[in-house]
Short mmCIF file of C-alpha atoms and ligand atoms in Angstrom, two decimals:
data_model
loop_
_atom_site.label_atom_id
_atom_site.label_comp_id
_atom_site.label_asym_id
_atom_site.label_seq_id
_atom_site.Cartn_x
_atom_site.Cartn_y
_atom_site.Cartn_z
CA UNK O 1 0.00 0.00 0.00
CA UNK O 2 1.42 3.16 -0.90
CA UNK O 3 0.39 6.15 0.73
CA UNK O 4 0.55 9.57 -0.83
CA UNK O 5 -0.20 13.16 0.30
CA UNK O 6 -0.65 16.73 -0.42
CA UNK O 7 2.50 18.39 0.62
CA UNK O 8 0.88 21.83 1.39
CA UNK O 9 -2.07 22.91 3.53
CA UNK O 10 -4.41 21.59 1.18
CA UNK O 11 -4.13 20.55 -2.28
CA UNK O 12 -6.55 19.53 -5.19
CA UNK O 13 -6.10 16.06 -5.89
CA UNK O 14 -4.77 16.88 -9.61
CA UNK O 15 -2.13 18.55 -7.85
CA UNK O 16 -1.02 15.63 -6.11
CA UNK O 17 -0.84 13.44 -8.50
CA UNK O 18 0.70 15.44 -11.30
CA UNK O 19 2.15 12.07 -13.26
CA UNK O 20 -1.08 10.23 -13.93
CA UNK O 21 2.16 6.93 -14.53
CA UNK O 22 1.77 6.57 -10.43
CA UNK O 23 -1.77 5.53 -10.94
CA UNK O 24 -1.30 3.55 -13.56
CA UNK O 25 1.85 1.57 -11.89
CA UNK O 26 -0.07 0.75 -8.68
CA UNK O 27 -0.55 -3.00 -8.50
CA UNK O 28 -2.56 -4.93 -6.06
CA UNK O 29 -6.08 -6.50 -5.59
CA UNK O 30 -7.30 -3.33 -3.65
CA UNK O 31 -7.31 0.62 -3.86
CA UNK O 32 -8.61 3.77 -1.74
CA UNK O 33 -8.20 6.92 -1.63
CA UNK O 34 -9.48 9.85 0.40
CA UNK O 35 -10.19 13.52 -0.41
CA UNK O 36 -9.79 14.74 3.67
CA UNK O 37 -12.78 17.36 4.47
CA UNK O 38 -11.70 17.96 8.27
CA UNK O 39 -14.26 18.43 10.93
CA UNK O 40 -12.41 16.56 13.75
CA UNK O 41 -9.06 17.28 13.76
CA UNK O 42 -7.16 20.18 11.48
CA UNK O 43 -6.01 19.52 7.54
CA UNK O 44 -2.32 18.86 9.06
CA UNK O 45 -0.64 16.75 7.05
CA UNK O 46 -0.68 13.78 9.90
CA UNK O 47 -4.65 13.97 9.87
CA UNK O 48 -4.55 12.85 6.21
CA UNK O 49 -6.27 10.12 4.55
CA UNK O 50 -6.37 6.81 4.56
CA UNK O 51 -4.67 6.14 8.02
CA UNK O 52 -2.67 3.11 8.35
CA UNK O 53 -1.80 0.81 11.21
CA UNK O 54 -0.75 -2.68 11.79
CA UNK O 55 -1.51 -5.01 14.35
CA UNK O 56 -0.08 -8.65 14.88
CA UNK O 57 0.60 -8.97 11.37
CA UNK O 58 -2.01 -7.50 10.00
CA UNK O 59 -2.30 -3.82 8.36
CA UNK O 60 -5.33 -1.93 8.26
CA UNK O 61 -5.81 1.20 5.97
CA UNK O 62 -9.07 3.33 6.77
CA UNK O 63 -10.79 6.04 5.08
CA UNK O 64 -13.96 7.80 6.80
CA UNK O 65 -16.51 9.87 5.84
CA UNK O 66 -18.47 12.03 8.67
CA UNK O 67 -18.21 12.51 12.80
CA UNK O 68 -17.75 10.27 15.20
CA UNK O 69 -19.72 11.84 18.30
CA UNK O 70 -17.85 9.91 20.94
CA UNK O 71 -14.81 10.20 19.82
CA UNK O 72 -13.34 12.18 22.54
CA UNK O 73 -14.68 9.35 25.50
CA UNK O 74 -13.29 6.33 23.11
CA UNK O 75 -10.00 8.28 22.41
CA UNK O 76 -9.81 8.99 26.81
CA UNK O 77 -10.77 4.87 27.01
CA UNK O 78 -8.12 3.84 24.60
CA UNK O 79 -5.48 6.13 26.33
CA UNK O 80 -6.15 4.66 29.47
CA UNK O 81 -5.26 1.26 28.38
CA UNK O 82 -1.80 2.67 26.75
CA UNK O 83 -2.81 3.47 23.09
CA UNK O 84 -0.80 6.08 21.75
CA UNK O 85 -2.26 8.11 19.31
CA UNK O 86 -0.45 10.01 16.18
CA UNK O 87 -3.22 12.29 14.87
CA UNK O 88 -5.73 14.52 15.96
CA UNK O 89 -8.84 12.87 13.79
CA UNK O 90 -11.77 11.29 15.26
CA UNK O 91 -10.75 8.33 12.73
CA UNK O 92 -7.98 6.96 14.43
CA UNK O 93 -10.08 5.51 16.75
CA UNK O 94 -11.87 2.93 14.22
CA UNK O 95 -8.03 1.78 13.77
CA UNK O 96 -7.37 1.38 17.40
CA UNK O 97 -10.93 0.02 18.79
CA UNK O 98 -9.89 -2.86 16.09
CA UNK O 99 -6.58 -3.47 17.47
CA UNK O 100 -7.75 -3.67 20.79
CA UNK O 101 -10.79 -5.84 19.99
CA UNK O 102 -10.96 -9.72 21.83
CA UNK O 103 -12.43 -10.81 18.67
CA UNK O 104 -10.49 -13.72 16.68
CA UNK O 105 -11.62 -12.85 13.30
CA UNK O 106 -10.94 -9.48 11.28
CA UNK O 107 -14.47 -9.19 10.46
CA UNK O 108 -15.89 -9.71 13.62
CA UNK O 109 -13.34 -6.95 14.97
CA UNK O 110 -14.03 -4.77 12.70
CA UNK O 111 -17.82 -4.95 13.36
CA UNK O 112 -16.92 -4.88 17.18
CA UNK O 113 -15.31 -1.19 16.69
CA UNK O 114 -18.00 -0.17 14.33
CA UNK O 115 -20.54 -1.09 17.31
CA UNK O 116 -18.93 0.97 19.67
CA UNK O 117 -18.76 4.29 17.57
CA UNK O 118 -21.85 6.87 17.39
CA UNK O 119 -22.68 9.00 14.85
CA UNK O 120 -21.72 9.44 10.88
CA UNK O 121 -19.84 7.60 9.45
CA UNK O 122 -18.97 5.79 5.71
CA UNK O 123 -16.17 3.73 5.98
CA UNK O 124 -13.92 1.86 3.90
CA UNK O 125 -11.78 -0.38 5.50
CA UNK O 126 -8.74 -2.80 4.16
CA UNK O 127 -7.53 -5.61 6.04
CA UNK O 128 -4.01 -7.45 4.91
CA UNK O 129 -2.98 -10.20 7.15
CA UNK O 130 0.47 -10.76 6.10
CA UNK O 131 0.95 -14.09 8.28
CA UNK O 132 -2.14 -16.09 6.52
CA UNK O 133 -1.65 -14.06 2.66
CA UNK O 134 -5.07 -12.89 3.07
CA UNK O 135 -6.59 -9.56 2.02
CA UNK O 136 -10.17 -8.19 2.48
CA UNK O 137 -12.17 -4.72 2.35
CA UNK O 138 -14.93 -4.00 4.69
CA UNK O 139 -17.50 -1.36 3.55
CA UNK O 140 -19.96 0.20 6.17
CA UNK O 141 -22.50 2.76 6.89
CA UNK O 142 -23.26 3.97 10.09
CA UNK O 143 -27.23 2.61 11.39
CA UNK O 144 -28.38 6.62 10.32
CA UNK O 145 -27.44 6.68 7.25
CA UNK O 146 -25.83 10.21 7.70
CA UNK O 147 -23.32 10.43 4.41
CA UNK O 148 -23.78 8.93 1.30
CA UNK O 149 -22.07 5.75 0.39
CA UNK O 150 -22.62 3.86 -3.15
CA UNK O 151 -21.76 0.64 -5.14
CA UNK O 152 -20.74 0.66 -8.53
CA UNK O 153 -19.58 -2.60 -11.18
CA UNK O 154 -16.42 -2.22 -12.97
CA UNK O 155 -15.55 -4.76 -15.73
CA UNK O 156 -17.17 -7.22 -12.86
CA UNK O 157 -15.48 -5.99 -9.69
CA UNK O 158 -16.90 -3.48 -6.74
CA UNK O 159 -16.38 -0.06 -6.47
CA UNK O 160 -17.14 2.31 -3.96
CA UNK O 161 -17.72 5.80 -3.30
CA UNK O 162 -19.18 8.56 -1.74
CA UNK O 163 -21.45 9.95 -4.51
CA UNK O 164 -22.38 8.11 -7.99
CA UNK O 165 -20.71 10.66 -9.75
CA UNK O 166 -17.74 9.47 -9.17
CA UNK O 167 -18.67 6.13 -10.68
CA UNK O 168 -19.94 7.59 -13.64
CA UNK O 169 -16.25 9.58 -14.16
CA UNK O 170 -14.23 5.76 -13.81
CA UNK O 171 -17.49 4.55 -16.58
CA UNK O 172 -18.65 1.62 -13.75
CA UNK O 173 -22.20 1.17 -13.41
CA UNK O 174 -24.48 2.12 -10.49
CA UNK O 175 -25.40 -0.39 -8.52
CA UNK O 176 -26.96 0.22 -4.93
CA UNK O 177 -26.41 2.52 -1.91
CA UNK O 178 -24.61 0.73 1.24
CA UNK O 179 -27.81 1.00 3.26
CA UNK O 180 -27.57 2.31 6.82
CA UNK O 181 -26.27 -0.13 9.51
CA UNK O 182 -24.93 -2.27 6.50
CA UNK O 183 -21.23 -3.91 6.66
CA UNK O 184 -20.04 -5.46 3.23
CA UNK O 185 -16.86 -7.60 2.90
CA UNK O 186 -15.06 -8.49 -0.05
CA UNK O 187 -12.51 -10.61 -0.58
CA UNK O 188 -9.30 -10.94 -2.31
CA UNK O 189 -10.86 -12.72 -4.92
CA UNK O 190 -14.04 -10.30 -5.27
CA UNK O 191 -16.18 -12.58 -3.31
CA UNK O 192 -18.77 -10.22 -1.43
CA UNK O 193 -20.75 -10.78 1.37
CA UNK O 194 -23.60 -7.97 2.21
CA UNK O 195 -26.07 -7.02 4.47
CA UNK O 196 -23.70 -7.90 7.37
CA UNK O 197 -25.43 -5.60 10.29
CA UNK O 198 -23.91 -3.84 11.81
CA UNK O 199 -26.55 -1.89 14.08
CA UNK O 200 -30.23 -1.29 12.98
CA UNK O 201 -31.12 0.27 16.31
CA UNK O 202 -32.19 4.10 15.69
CA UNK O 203 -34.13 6.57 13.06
CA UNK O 204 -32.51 6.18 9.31
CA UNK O 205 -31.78 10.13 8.78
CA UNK O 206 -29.54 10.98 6.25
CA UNK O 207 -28.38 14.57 5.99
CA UNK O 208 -31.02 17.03 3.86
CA UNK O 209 -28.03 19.27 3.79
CA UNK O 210 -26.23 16.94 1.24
CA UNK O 211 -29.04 17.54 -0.97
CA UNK O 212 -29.49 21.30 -0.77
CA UNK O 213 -25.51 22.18 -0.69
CA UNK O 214 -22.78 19.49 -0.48
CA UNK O 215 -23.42 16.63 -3.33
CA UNK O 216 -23.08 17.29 -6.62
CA UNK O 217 -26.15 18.26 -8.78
CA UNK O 218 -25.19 14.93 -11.01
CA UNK O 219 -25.15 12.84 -8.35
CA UNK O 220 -28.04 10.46 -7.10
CA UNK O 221 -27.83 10.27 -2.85
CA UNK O 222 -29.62 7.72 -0.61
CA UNK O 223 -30.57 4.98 -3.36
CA UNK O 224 -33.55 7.98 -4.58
CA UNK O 225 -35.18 7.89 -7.90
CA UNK O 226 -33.78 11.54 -8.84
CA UNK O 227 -30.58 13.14 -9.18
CA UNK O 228 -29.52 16.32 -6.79
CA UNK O 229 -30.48 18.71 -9.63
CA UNK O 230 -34.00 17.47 -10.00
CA UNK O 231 -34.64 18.12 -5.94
CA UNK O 232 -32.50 21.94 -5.91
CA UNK O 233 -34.76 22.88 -8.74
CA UNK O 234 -37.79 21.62 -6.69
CA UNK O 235 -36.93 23.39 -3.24
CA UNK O 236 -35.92 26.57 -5.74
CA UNK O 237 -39.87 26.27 -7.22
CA UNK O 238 -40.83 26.55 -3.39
CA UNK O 239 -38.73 29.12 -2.42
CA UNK O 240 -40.66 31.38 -5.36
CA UNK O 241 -43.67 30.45 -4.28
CA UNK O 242 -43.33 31.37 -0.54
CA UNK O 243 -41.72 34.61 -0.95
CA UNK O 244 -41.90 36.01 -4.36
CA UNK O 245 -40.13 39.58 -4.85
CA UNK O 246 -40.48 41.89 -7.75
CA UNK O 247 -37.44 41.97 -9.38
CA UNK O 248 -35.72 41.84 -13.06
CA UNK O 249 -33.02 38.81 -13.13
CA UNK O 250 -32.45 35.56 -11.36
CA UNK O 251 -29.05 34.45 -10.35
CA UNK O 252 -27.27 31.84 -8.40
CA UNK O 253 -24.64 31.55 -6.72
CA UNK O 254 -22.11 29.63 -8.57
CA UNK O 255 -22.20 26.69 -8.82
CA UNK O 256 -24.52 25.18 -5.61
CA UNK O 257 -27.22 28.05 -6.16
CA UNK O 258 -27.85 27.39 -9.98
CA UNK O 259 -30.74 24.31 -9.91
CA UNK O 260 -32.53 26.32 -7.08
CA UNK O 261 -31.98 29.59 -8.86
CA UNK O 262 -33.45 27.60 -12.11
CA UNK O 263 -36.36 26.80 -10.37
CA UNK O 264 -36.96 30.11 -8.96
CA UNK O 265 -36.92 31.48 -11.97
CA UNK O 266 -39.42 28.69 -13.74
CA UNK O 267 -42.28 29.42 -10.90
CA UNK O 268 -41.61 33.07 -10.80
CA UNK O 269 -41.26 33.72 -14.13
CA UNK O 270 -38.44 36.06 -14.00
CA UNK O 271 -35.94 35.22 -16.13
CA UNK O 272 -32.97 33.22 -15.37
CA UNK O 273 -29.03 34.86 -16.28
CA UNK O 274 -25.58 34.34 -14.75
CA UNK O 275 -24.87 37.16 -13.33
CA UNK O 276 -21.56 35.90 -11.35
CA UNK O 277 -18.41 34.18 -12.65
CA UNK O 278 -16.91 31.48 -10.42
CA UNK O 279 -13.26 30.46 -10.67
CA UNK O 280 -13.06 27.11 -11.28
CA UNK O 281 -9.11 27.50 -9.75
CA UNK O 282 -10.54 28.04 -6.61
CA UNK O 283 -12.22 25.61 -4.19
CA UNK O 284 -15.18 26.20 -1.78
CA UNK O 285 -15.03 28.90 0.44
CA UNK O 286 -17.55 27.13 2.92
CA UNK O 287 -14.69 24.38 4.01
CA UNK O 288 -11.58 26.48 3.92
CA UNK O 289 -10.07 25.65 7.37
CA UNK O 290 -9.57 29.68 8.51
CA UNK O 291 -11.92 33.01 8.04
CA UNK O 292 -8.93 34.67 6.41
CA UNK O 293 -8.58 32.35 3.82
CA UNK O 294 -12.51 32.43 3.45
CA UNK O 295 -13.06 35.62 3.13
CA UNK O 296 -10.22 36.05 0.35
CA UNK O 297 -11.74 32.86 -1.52
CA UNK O 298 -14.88 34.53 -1.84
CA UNK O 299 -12.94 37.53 -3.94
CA UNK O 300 -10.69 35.07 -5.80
CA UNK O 301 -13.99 32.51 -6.44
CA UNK O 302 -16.86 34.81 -7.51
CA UNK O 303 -17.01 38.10 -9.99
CA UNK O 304 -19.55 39.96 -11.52
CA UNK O 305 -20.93 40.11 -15.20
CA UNK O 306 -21.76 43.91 -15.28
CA UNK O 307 -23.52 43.39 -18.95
CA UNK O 308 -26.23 41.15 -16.72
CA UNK O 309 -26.68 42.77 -13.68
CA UNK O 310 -26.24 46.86 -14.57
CA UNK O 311 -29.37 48.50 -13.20
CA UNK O 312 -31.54 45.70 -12.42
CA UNK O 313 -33.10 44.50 -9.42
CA UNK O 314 -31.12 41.25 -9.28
CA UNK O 315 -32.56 38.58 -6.99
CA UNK O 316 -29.55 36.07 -5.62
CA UNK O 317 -30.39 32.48 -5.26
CA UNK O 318 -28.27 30.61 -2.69
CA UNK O 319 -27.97 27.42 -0.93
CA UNK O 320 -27.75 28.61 2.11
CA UNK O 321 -26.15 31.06 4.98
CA UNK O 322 -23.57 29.32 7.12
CA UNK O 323 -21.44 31.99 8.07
CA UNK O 324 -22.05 35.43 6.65
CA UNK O 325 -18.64 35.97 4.78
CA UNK O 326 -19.71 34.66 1.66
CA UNK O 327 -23.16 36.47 1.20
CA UNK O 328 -22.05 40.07 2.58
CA UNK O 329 -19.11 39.60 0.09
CA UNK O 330 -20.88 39.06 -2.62
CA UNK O 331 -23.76 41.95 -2.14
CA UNK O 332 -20.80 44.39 -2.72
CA UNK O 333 -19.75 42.69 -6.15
CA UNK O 334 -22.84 42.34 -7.10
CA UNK O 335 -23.83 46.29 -6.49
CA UNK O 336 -20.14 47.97 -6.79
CA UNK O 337 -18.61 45.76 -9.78
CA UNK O 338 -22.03 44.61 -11.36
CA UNK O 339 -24.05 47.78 -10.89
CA UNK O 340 -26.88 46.26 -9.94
CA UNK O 341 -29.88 48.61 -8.43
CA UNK O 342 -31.33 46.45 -5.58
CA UNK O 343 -30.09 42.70 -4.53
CA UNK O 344 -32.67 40.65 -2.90
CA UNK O 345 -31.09 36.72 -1.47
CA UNK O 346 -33.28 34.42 -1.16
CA UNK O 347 -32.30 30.73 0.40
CA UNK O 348 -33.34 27.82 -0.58
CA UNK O 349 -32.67 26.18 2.91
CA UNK O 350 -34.37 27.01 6.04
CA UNK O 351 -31.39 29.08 8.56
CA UNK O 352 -28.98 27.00 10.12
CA UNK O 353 -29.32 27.44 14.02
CA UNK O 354 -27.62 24.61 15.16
CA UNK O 355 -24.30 23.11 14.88
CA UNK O 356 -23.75 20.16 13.13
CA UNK O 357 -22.35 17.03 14.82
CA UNK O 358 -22.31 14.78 12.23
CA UNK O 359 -19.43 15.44 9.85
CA UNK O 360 -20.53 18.90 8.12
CA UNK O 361 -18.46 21.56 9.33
CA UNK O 362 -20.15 24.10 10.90
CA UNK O 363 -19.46 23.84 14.36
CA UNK O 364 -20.32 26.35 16.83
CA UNK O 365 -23.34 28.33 17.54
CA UNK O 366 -21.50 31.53 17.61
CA UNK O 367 -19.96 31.00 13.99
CA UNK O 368 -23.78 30.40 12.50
CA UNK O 369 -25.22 33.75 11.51
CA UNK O 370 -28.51 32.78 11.73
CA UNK O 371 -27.60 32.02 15.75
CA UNK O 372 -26.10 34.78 16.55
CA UNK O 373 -27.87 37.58 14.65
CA UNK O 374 -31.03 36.07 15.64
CA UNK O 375 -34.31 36.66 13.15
CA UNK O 376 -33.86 37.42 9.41
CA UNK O 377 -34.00 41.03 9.59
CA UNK O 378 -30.80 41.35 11.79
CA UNK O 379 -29.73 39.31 9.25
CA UNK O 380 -30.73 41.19 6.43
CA UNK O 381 -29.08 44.48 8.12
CA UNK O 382 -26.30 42.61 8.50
CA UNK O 383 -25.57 41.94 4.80
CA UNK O 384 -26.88 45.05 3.67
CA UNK O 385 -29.31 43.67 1.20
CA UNK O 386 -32.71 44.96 0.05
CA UNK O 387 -34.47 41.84 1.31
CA UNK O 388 -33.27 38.15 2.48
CA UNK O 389 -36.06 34.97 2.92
CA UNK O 390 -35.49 32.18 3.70
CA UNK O 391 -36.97 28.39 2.30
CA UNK O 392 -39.72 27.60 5.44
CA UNK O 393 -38.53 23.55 6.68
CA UNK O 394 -42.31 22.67 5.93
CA UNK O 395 -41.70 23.78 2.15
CA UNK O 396 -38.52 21.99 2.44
CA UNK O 397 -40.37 18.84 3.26
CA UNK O 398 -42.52 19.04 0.54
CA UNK O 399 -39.57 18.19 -1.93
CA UNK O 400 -38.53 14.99 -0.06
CA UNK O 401 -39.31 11.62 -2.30
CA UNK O 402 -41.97 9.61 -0.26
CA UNK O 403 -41.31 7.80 2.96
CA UNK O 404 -37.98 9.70 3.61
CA UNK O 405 -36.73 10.95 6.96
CA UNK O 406 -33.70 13.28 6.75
CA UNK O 407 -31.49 15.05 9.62
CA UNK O 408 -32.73 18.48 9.69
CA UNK O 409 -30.87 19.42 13.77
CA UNK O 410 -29.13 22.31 11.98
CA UNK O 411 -32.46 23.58 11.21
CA UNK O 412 -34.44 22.07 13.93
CA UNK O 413 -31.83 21.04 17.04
CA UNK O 414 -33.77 17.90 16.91
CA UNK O 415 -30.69 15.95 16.48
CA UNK O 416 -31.48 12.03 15.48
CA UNK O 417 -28.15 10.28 17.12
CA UNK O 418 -26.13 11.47 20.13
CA UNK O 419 -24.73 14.39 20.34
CA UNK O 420 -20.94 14.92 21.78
CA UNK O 421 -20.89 14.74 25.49
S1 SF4 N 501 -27.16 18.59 11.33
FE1 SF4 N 501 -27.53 19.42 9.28
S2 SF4 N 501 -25.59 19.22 8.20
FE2 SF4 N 501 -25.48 17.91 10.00
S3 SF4 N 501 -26.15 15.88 9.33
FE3 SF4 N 501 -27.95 16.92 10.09
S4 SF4 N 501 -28.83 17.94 8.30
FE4 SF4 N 501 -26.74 17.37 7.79
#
């Protein structure tokens, strides 16, 4: 297993592997790789993904998607007993609950860590047991469902990753989502075994705020009928409904506004332009580890077109307000670069209150505009726009396929699995 990593702060993944040769000299019956979002834990370079240990002979490579919610009492537990840990992720713990497991098998100690850990998490976990030449990958979901996690057939064998997209780039086929509380094993000679359990105890909730921001509009989540795109337009339809504004243009927010800002514009019947330019050079300012380098992303990310927005009421489709960087920012290129005459936002999510626990990194109440600033119109003074509304959580719900619970806490608080102690 070779292991390689960004050498700066953060890197895109072209970036790190400039000679596409590396790829194609790996040999071997198995292959992750992780792009490392961090919510526990900094982006250091030690916190970087897949983690690798090895215990009586055997190595064990994990990758993990989400929060672990008791990380901090398993990591204290662990301690106690002499584990030494090297990084500062809530991930490391999967590695050492395994090596400290009574279990004789690897799959049974795998499934013994998995047991003992609360609340998101996708994993992908290799097992190579040097001493009997055997190899196997374990695939699980936490019981919740939080993060997405997907199967996919290439030229016969399993893939596996976080959103279909990604199978459609590598041309395998969709298959199935990992369903919650689901452990699959394979093999080193492809054999799978599924619908291992791991837990079925608690409410199936996977996270609504996929959907509206994080996914990609391509991408089909949960094992639904419809892509991402089809359900942004949808919530977009709702948000013109419930608070219509006169105005001239619609635009989004590149690029997680547009399907929203599409639908707006269909219901309203304002028409639809692209008022803003995003970089594609630069990455999301929503998960850049520090507000400095936030609030500079949003300059280098987003400019105006002046030919779309010069004197016109503009109204400003967006996915949401996390913190207010982003949307204060961008009411001053839209009126000083573009020339607009009035900016109205308009959200198609409902405000995020709460923090999120579960591997979406918005942590503190403090941080959250919509917490500290307390009712719209503080935060509509606060941006300095001409009028702000947000998407209501019961028009939200309308736009859910049938039959579906999702975590709403950082709209609601009502949080579905434990929180941190
Ligand atoms: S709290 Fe919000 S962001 Fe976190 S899992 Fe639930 S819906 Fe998703």
């Amino acid at each position: 297993m070779k292991n390689w990593m960004s050498e700066g702060e953060s890197s895109l993944v072209t970036e790190v592997f400039r000679e596409r040769s590396f790829i194609d000299d790996l040999v071997g019956d198995f292959a992750t790789g992780h792009v490392r979002y961090s919510t526990e834990g900094g982006s250091s370079e030690e916190n970087a993904q897949p983690l690798k240990s090895t215990n009586q002979g055997i190595e064990y490579i994990v990758s993990h998607n989400g929060n672990i919610t008791n990380y901090k009492e398993l990591r204290n537990n662990l301690e106690s007993k002499g584990a030494i840990f090297r990084t500062s992720t809530d991930t490391e713990v999967i590695l050492h609950l395994i090596a400290h497991s009574q279990k004789q098998d690897i799959q049974d100690k795998v499934l013994d860590a998995l047991r003992q850990i609360e609340g998101a998490y996708s994993v992908v976990i290799t097992a190579v047991d040097h001493n009997h030449k055997q190899r196997m990958m374990f695939v699980g979901r936490d019981p919740h469902g939080f993060r997405p996690l997907c199967i996919g057939v290439l030229e016969g064998k399993r893939v596996f990753a976080s959103e279909s997209y990604a199978l459609h780039l590598m041309g395998a086929k969709y298959d199935r989502e990992v369903n919650p509380g689901e452990l699959i094993s394979i093999n080193q000679n492809g054999h799978m075994c599924d619908d291992i359990e791991i837990d079925f105890k608690g409410i199936i909730s996977p996270c609504i705020f996929e959907k509206i921001y994080f996914a990609r509009p391509d991408s089909v989540l949960f094992g639904e009928n419809n892509d991402v795109a089809y359900f942004r337009r949808a919530i977009g339809r709702q948000l013109a409904e419930e608070s219509p504004v006169e105005a001239d243009i619609v635009i989004d927010v590149p690029d997680s506004g547009r399907f929203a800002a599409l639908g707006y514009a269909e219901k309203s019947g304002i028409p639809y332009n692209q008022g803003l330019v995003r970089s594609h050079y630069a990455g999301r300012t929503f998960i850049e580890p520090s507000q400095i380098m936030r609030h500079d992303g949003v300059k280098i990310k987003l400019s105006a077109v002046r030919s779309v927005l010069n004197g016109k009421r503009v109204i400003v489709v967006d996915d949401s307000i996390v913190r207010s960087t982003t949307t204060s920012l961008l009411r001053d290129i839209i009126i000083e670069d573009g020339g607009a005459k009035e900016v109205h936002f308009r959200i198609s999510s409902p405000s995020v209150i709460h923090p999120c626990y579960y591997g979406m990194d918005f942590p503190t109440g403090t941080e959250l505009i919509a917490s500290s600033c307390g009712n719209v119109n503080m935060i509509n003074r606060n941006i300095r726009s001409d009028s702000l509304a947000y998407l209501s959580l019961d028009r939200l719900r309308h736009c859910y396929e049938p039959d579906v619970r999702y975590c709403e806490a950082c709209f609601s608080g009502q949080y579905p699995a434990p929180t941190p102690k």
